[in-house]
PDB file of C-alpha atoms and ligand atoms in Angstrom:
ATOM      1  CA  UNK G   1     103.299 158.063 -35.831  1.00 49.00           C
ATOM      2  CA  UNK G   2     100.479 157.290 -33.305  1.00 57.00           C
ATOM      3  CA  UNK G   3      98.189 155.834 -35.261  1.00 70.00           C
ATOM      4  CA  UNK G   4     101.039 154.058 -36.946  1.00 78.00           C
ATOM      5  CA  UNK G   5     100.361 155.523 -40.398  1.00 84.00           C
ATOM      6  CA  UNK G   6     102.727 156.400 -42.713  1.00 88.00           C
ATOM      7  CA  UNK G   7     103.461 160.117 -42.448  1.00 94.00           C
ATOM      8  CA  UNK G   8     103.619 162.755 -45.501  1.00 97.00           C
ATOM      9  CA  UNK G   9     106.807 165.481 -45.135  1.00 98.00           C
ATOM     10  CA  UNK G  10     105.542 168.761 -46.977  1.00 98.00           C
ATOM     11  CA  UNK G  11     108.234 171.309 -47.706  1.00 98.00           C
ATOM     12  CA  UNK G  12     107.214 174.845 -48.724  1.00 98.00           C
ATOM     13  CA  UNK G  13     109.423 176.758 -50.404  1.00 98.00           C
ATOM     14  CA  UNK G  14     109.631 180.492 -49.948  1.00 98.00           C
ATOM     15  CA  UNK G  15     111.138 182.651 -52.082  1.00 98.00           C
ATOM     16  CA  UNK G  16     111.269 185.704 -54.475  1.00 98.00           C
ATOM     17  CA  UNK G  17     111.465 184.779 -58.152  1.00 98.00           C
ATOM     18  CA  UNK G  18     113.214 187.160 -60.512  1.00 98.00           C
ATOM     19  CA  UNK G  19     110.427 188.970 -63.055  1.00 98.00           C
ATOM     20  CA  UNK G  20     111.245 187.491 -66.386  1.00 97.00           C
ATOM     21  CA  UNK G  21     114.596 186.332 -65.528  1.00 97.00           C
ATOM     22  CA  UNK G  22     114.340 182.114 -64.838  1.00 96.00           C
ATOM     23  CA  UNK G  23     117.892 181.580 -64.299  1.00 96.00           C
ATOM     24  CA  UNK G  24     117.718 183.827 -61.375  1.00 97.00           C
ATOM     25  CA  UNK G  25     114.549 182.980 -60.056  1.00 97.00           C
ATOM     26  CA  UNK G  26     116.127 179.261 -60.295  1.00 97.00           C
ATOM     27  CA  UNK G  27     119.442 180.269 -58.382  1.00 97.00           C
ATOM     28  CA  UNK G  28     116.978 182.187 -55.739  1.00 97.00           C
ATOM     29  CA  UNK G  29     115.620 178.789 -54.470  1.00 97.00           C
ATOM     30  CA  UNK G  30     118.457 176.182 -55.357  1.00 97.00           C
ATOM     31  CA  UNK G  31     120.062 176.157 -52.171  1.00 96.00           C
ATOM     32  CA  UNK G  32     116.446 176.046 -50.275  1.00 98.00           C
ATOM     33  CA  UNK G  33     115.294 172.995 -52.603  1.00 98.00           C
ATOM     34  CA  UNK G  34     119.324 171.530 -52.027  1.00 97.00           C
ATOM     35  CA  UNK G  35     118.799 171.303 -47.894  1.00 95.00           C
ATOM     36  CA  UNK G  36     114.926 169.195 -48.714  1.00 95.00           C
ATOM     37  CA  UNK G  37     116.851 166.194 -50.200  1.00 92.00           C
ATOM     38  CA  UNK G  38     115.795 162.860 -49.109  1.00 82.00           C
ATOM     39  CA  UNK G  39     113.191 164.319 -46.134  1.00 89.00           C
ATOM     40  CA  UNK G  40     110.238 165.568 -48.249  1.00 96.00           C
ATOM     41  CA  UNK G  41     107.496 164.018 -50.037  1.00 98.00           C
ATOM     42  CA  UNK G  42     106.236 167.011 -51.231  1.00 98.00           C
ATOM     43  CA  UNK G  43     107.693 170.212 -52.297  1.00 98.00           C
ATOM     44  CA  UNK G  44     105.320 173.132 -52.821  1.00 98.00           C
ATOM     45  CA  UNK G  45     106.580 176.768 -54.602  1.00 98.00           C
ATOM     46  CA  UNK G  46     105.020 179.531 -55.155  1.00 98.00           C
ATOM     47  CA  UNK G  47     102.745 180.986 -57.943  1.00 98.00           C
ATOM     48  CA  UNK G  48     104.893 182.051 -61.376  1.00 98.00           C
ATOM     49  CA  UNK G  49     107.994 180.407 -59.293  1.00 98.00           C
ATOM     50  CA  UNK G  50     109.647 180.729 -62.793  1.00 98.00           C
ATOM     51  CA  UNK G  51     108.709 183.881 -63.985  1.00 97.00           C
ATOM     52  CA  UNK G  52     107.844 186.417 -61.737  1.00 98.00           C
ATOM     53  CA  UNK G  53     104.485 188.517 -61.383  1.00 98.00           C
ATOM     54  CA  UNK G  54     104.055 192.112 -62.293  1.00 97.00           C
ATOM     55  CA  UNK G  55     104.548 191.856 -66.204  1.00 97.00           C
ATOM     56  CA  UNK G  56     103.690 195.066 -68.045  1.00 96.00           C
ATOM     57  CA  UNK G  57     101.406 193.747 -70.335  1.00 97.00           C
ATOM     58  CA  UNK G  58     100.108 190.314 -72.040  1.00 98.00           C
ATOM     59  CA  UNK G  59     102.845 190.679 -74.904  1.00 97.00           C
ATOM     60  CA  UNK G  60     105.835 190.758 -71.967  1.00 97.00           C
ATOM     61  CA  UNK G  61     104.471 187.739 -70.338  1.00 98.00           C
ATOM     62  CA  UNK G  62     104.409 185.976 -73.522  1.00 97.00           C
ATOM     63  CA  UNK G  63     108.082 186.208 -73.925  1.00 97.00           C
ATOM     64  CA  UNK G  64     108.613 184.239 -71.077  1.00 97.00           C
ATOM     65  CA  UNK G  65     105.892 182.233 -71.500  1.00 98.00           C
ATOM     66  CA  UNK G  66     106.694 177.899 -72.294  1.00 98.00           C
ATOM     67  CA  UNK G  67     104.770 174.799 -72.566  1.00 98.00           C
ATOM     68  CA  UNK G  68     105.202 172.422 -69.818  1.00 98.00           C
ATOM     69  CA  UNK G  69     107.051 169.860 -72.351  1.00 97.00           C
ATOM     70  CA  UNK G  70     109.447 172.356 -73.587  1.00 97.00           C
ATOM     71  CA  UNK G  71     110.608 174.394 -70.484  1.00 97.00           C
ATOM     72  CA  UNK G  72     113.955 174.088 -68.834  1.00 97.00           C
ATOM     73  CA  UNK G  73     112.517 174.905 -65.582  1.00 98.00           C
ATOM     74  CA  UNK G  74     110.070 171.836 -65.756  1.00 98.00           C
ATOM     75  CA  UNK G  75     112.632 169.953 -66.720  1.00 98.00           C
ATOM     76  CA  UNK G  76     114.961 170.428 -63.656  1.00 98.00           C
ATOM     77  CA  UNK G  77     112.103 169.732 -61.663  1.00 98.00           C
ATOM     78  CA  UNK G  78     111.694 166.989 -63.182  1.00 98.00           C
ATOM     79  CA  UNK G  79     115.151 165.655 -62.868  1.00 98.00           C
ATOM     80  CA  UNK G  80     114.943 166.819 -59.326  1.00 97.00           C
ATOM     81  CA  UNK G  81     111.795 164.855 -58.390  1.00 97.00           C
ATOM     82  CA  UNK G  82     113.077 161.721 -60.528  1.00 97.00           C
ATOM     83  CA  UNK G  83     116.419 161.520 -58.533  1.00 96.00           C
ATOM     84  CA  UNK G  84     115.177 162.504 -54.731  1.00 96.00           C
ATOM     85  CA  UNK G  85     111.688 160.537 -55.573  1.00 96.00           C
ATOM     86  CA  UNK G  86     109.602 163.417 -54.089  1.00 97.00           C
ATOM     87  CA  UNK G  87     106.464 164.996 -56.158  1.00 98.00           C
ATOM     88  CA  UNK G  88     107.148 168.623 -56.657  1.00 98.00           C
ATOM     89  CA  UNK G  89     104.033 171.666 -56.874  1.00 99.00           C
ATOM     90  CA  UNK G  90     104.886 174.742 -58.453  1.00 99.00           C
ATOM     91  CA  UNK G  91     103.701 177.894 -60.195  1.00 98.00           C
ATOM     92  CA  UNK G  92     104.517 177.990 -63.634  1.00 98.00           C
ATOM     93  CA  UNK G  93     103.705 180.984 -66.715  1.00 98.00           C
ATOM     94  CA  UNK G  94     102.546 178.530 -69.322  1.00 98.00           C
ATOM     95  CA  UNK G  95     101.568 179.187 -73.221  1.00 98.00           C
ATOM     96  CA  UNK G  96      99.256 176.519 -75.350  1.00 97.00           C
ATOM     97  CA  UNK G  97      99.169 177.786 -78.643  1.00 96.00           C
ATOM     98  CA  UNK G  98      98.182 181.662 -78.501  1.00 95.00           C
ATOM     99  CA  UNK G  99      97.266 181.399 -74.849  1.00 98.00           C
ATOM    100  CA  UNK G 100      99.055 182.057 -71.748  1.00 98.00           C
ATOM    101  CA  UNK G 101      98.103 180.556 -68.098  1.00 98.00           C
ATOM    102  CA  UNK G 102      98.880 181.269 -64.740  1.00 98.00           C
ATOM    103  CA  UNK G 103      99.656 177.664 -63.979  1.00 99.00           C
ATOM    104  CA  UNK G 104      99.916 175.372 -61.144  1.00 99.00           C
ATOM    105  CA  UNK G 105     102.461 172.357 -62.554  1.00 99.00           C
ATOM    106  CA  UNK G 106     102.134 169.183 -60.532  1.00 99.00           C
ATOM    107  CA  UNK G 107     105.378 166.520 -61.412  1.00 98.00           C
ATOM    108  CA  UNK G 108     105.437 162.906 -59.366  1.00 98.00           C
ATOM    109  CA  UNK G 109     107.898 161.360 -58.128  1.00 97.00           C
ATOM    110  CA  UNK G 110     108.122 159.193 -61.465  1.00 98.00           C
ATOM    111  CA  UNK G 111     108.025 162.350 -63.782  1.00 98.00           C
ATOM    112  CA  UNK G 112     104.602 162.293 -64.552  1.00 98.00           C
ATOM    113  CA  UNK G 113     103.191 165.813 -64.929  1.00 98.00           C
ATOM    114  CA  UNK G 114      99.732 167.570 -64.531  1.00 98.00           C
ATOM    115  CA  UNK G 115      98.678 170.690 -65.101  1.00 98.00           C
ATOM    116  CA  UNK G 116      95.932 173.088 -63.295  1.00 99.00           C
ATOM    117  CA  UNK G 117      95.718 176.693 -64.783  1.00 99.00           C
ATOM    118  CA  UNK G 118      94.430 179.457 -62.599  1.00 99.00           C
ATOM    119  CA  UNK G 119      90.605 180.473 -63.065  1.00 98.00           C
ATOM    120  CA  UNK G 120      90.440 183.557 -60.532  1.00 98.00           C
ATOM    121  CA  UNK G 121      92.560 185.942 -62.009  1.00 98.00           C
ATOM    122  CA  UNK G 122      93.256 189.410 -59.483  1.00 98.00           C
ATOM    123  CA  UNK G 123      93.398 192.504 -61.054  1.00 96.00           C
ATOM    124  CA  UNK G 124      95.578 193.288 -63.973  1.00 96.00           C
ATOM    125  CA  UNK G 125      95.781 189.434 -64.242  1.00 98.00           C
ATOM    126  CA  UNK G 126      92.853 190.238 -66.491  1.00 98.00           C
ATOM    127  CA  UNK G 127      94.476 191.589 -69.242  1.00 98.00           C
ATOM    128  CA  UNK G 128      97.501 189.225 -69.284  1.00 98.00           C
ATOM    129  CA  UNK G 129      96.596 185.812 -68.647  1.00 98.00           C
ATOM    130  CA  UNK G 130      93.967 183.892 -70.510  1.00 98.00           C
ATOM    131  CA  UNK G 131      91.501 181.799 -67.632  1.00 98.00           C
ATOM    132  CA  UNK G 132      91.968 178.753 -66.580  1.00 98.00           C
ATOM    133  CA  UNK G 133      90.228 175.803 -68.968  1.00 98.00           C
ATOM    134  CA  UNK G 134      90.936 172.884 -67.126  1.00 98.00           C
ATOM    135  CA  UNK G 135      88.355 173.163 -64.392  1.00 98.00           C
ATOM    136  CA  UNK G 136      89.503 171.905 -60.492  1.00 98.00           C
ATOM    137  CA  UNK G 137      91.598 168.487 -60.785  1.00 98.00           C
ATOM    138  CA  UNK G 138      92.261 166.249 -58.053  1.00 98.00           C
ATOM    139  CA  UNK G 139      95.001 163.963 -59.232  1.00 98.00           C
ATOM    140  CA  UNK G 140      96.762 160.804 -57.530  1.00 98.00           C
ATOM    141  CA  UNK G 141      99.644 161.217 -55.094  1.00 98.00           C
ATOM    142  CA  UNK G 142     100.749 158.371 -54.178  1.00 95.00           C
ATOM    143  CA  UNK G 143      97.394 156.833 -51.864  1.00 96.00           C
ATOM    144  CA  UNK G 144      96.412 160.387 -52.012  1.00 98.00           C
ATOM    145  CA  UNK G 145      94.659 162.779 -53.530  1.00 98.00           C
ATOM    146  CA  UNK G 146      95.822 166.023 -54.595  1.00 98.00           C
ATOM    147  CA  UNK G 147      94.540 169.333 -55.714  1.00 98.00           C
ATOM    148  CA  UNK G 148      95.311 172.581 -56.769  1.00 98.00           C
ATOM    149  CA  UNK G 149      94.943 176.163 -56.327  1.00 98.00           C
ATOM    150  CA  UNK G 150      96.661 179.695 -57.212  1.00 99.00           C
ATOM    151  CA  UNK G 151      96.809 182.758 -54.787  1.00 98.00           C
ATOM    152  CA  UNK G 152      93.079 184.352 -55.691  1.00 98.00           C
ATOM    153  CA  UNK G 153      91.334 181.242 -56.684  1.00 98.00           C
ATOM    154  CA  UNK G 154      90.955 181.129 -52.400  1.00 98.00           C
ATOM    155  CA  UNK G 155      88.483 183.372 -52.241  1.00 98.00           C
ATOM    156  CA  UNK G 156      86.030 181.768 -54.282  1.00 98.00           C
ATOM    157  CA  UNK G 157      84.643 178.613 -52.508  1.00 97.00           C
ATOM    158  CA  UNK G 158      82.738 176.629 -55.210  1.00 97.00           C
ATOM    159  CA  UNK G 159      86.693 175.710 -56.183  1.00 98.00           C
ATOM    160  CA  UNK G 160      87.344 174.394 -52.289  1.00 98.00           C
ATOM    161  CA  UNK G 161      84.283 172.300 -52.137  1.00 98.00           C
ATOM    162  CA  UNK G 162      84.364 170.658 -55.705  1.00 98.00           C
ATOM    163  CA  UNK G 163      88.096 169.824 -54.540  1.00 98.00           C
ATOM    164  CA  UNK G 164      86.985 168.353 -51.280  1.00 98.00           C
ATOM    165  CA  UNK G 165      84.010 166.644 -53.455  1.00 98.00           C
ATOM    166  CA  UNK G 166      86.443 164.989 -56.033  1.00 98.00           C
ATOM    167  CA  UNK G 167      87.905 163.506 -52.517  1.00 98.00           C
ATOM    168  CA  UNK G 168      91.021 165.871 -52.071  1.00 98.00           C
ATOM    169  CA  UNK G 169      93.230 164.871 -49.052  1.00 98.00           C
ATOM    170  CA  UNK G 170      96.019 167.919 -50.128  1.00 98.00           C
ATOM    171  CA  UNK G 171      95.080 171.109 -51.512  1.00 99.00           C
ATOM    172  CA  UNK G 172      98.565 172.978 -52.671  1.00 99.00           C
ATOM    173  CA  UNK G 173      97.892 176.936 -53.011  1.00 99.00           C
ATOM    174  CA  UNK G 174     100.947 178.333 -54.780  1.00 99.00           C
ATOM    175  CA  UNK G 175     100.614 182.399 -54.184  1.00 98.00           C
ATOM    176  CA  UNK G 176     102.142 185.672 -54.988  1.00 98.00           C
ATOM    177  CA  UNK G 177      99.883 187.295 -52.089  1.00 98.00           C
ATOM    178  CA  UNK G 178      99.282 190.827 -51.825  1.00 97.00           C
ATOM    179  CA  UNK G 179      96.661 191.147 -48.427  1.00 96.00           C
ATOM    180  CA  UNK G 180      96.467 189.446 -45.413  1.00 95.00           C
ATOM    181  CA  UNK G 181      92.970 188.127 -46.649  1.00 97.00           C
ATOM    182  CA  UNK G 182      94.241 184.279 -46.988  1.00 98.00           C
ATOM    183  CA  UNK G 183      95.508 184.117 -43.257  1.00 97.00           C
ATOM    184  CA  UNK G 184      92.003 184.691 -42.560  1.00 97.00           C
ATOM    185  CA  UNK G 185      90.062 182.366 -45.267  1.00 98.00           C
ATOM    186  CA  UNK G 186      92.189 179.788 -45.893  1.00 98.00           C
ATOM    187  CA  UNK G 187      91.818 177.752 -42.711  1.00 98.00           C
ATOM    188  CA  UNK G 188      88.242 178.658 -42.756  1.00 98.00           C
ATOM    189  CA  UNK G 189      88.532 176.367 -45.923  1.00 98.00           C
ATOM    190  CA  UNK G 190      90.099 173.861 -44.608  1.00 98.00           C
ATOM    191  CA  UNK G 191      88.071 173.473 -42.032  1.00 98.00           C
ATOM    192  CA  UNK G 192      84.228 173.618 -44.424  1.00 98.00           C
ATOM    193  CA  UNK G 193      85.889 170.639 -46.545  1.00 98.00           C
ATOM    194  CA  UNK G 194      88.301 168.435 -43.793  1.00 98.00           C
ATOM    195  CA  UNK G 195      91.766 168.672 -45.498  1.00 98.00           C
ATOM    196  CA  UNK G 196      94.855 169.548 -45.236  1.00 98.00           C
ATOM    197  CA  UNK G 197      95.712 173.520 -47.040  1.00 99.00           C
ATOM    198  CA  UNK G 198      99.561 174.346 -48.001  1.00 99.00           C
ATOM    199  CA  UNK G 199      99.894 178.147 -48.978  1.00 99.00           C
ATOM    200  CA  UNK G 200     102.861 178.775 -50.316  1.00 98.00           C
ATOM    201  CA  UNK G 201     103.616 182.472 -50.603  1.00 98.00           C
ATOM    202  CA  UNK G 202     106.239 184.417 -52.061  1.00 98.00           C
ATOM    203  CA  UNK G 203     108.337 187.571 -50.703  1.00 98.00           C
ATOM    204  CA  UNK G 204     110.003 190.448 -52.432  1.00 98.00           C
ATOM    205  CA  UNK G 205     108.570 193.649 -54.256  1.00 98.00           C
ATOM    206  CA  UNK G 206     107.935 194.066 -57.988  1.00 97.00           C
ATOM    207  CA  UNK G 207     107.180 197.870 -58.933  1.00 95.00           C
ATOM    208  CA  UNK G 208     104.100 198.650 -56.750  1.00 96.00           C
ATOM    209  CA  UNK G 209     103.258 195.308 -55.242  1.00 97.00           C
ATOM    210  CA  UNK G 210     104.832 194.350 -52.292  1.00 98.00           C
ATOM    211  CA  UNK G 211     104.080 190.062 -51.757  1.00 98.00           C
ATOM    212  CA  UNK G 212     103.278 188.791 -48.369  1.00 98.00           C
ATOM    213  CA  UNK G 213     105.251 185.795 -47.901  1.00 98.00           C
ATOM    214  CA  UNK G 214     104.467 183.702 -44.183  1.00 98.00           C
ATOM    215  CA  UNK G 215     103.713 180.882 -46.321  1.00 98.00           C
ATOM    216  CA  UNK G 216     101.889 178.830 -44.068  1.00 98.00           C
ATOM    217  CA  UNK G 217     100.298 175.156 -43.647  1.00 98.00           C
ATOM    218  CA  UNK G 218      96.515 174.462 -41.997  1.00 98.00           C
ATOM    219  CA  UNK G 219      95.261 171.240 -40.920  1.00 98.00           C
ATOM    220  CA  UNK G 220      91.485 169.771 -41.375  1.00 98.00           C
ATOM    221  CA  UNK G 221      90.682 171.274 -37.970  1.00 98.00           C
ATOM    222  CA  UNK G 222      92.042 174.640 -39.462  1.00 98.00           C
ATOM    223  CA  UNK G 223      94.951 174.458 -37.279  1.00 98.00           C
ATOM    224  CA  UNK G 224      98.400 176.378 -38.442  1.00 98.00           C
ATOM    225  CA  UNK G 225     100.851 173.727 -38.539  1.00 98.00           C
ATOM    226  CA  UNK G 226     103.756 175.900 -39.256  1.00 98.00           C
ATOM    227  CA  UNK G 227     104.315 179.744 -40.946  1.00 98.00           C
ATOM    228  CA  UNK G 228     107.127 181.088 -42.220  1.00 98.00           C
ATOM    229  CA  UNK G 229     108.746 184.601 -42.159  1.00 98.00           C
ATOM    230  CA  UNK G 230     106.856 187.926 -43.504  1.00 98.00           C
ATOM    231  CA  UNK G 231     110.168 188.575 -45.608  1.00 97.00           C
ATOM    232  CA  UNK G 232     112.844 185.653 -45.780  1.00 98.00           C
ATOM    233  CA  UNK G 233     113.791 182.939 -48.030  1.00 98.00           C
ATOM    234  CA  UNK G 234     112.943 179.979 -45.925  1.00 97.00           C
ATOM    235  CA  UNK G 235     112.002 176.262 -46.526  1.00 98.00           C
ATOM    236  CA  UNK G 236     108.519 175.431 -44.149  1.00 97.00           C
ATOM    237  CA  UNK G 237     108.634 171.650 -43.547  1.00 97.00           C
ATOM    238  CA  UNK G 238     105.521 169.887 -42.119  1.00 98.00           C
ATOM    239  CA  UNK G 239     104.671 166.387 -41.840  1.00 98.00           C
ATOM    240  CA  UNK G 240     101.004 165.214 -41.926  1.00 98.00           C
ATOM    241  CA  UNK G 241      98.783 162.134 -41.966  1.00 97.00           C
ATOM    242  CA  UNK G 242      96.640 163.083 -45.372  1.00 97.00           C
ATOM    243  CA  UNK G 243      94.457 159.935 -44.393  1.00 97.00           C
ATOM    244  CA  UNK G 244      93.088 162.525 -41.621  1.00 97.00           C
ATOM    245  CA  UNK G 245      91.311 164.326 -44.230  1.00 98.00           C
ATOM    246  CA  UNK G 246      88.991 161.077 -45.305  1.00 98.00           C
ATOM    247  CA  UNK G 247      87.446 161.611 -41.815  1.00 97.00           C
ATOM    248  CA  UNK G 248      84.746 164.027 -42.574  1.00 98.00           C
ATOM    249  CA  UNK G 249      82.054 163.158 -39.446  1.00 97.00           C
ATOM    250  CA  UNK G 250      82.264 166.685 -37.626  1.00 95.00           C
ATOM    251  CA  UNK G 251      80.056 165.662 -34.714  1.00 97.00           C
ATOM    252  CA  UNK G 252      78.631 162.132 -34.144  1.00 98.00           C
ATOM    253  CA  UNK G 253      75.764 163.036 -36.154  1.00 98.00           C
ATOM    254  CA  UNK G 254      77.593 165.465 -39.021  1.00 98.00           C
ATOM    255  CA  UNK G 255      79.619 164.745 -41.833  1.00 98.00           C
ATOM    256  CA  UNK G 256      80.899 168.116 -44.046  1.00 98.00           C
ATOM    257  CA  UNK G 257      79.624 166.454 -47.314  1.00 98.00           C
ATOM    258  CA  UNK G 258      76.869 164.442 -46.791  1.00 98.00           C
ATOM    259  CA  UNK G 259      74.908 166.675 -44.916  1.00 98.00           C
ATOM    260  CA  UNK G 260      74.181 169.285 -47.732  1.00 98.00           C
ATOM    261  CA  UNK G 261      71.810 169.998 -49.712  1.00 97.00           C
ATOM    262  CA  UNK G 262      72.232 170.510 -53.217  1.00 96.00           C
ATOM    263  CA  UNK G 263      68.440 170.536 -54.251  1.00 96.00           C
ATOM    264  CA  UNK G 264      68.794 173.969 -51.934  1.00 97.00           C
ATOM    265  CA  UNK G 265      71.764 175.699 -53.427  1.00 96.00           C
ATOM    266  CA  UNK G 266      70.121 175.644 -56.976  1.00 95.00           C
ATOM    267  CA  UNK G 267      70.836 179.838 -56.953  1.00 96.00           C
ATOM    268  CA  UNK G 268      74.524 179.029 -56.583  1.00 91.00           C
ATOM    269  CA  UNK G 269      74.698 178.125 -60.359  1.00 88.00           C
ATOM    270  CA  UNK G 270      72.899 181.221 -61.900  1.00 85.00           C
TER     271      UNK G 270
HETATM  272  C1  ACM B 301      97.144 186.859 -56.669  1.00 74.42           C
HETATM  273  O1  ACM B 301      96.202 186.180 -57.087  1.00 74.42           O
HETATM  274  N1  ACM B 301      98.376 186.660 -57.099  1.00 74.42           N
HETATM  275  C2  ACM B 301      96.923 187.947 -55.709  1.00 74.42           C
END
């Protein structure tokens, strides 16, 4: 602790959830979760942690589908964060009414949760999930701020920089990753807005898609912290100083967000 700041411990979870089957998607990562207790402050899954990703079609996803007040999964999260007072990150396949998300569910370490719902859907994504509605949250973590991505959303980078604008110390990226593009782009990202990145990847195949795991963590200099394996369940744990991320001066005479322009980037929104 050199700078004698409290530090943040960040535990990735990688694993391979179970398509449409939450009971063993839940006993693929109990053990992993089990070996975090008291030593992390934040535990990150991966996208659709309860549910799996290659559904056939939108009416299969919907049978799995829950709200975040009446799903089991939640729930023991919940509990989990409650009684080890950690916050917990994690993909979720969420229904509101008639609509289904590809969710990001984000549960303090006094049970409070929030909800971010994918807006970058991949592929066949498309015809399954509806988009997300809730915009690009930053929400209070403790003295920090957190947001939220999902596996694609990375490649658009309007979502990074309103993030980093809303003040963003954190920026959890549950994925089900299919390329190598986000070992690439990702700590490009980190480094354009000054914060810390935590990609969270799955492993395992489902039908044709084969997901990428190395789950990895990038610091505001874009620096790898830590990866995990290409195939393996593993727990990645990282400790950090979030407050780095407020310093945003990237030469004596440069800071990342004051020195734009937005009177130039009037194209952007057409
Ligand atoms: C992805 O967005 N799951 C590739």
């Amino acid at each position: 602790m050199r700078n004698g700041r409290k530090k943040l411990s960040v535990a990735q979870i990688q694993f391979a959830p179970e398509l449409g089957n939450e009971e063993t998607s839940m006993d693929n990562f109990r053990e992993l979760i089990f070996s975090t207790r008291h030593r992390a402050d934040l535990i990150i899954l991966p996208e659709l942690a309860n549910a799996g990703y290659n559904f056939r079609n939108r009416s299969h996803a919907l049978e799995h589908a829950k709200t975040v007040d009446d799903s089991e999964f939640i729930d023991w999260l919940r509990r989990w964060a409650l009684m080890h007072e950690t916050n917990i990150v994690t993909g979720f396949l969420e229904k509101e009414g008639d609509k289904i998300f590809n969710s990001s569910v984000f549960i303090n370490k006094r049970g409070k949760k929030e909800v971010y719902r994918k807006v970058h859907l991949f592929m066949n994504e498309k015809k399954i999930f509806d988009k997300g509605d809730k915009g690009f949250p930053v929400f209070q973590m403790e003295e920090y701020k957190l947001g939220m991505l999902i596996c694609f959303d990375y490649l658009f980078p309007e979502a990074w920089r309103i993030m980093a604008l809303k003040g963003a110390d954190v920026v959890a990226h549950p994925s089900n990753l299919v390329t190598d593009n986000a070992f690439k782009v990702v700590p490009a990202q980190a480094i354009i807005n000054g914060y810390y990145i935590f990609t969270t990847n799955r492993i395992g195949t489902e039908g044709e898609l084969t997901f990428t795991g190395k789950s990895f963590a990038i610091d505001p200099q874009g620096n790898q912290l830590a990866m995990a394996s290409a195939s393996l369940p593993e727990v990645v744990t990282t400790k950090i100083d979030p407050l780095a991320s407020r310093v945003k001066m990237i030469t004596p005479e440069n800071h990342l967000l004051r020195d734009r322009f937005p009177d130039e980037y009037g194209e952007i929104l057409l």
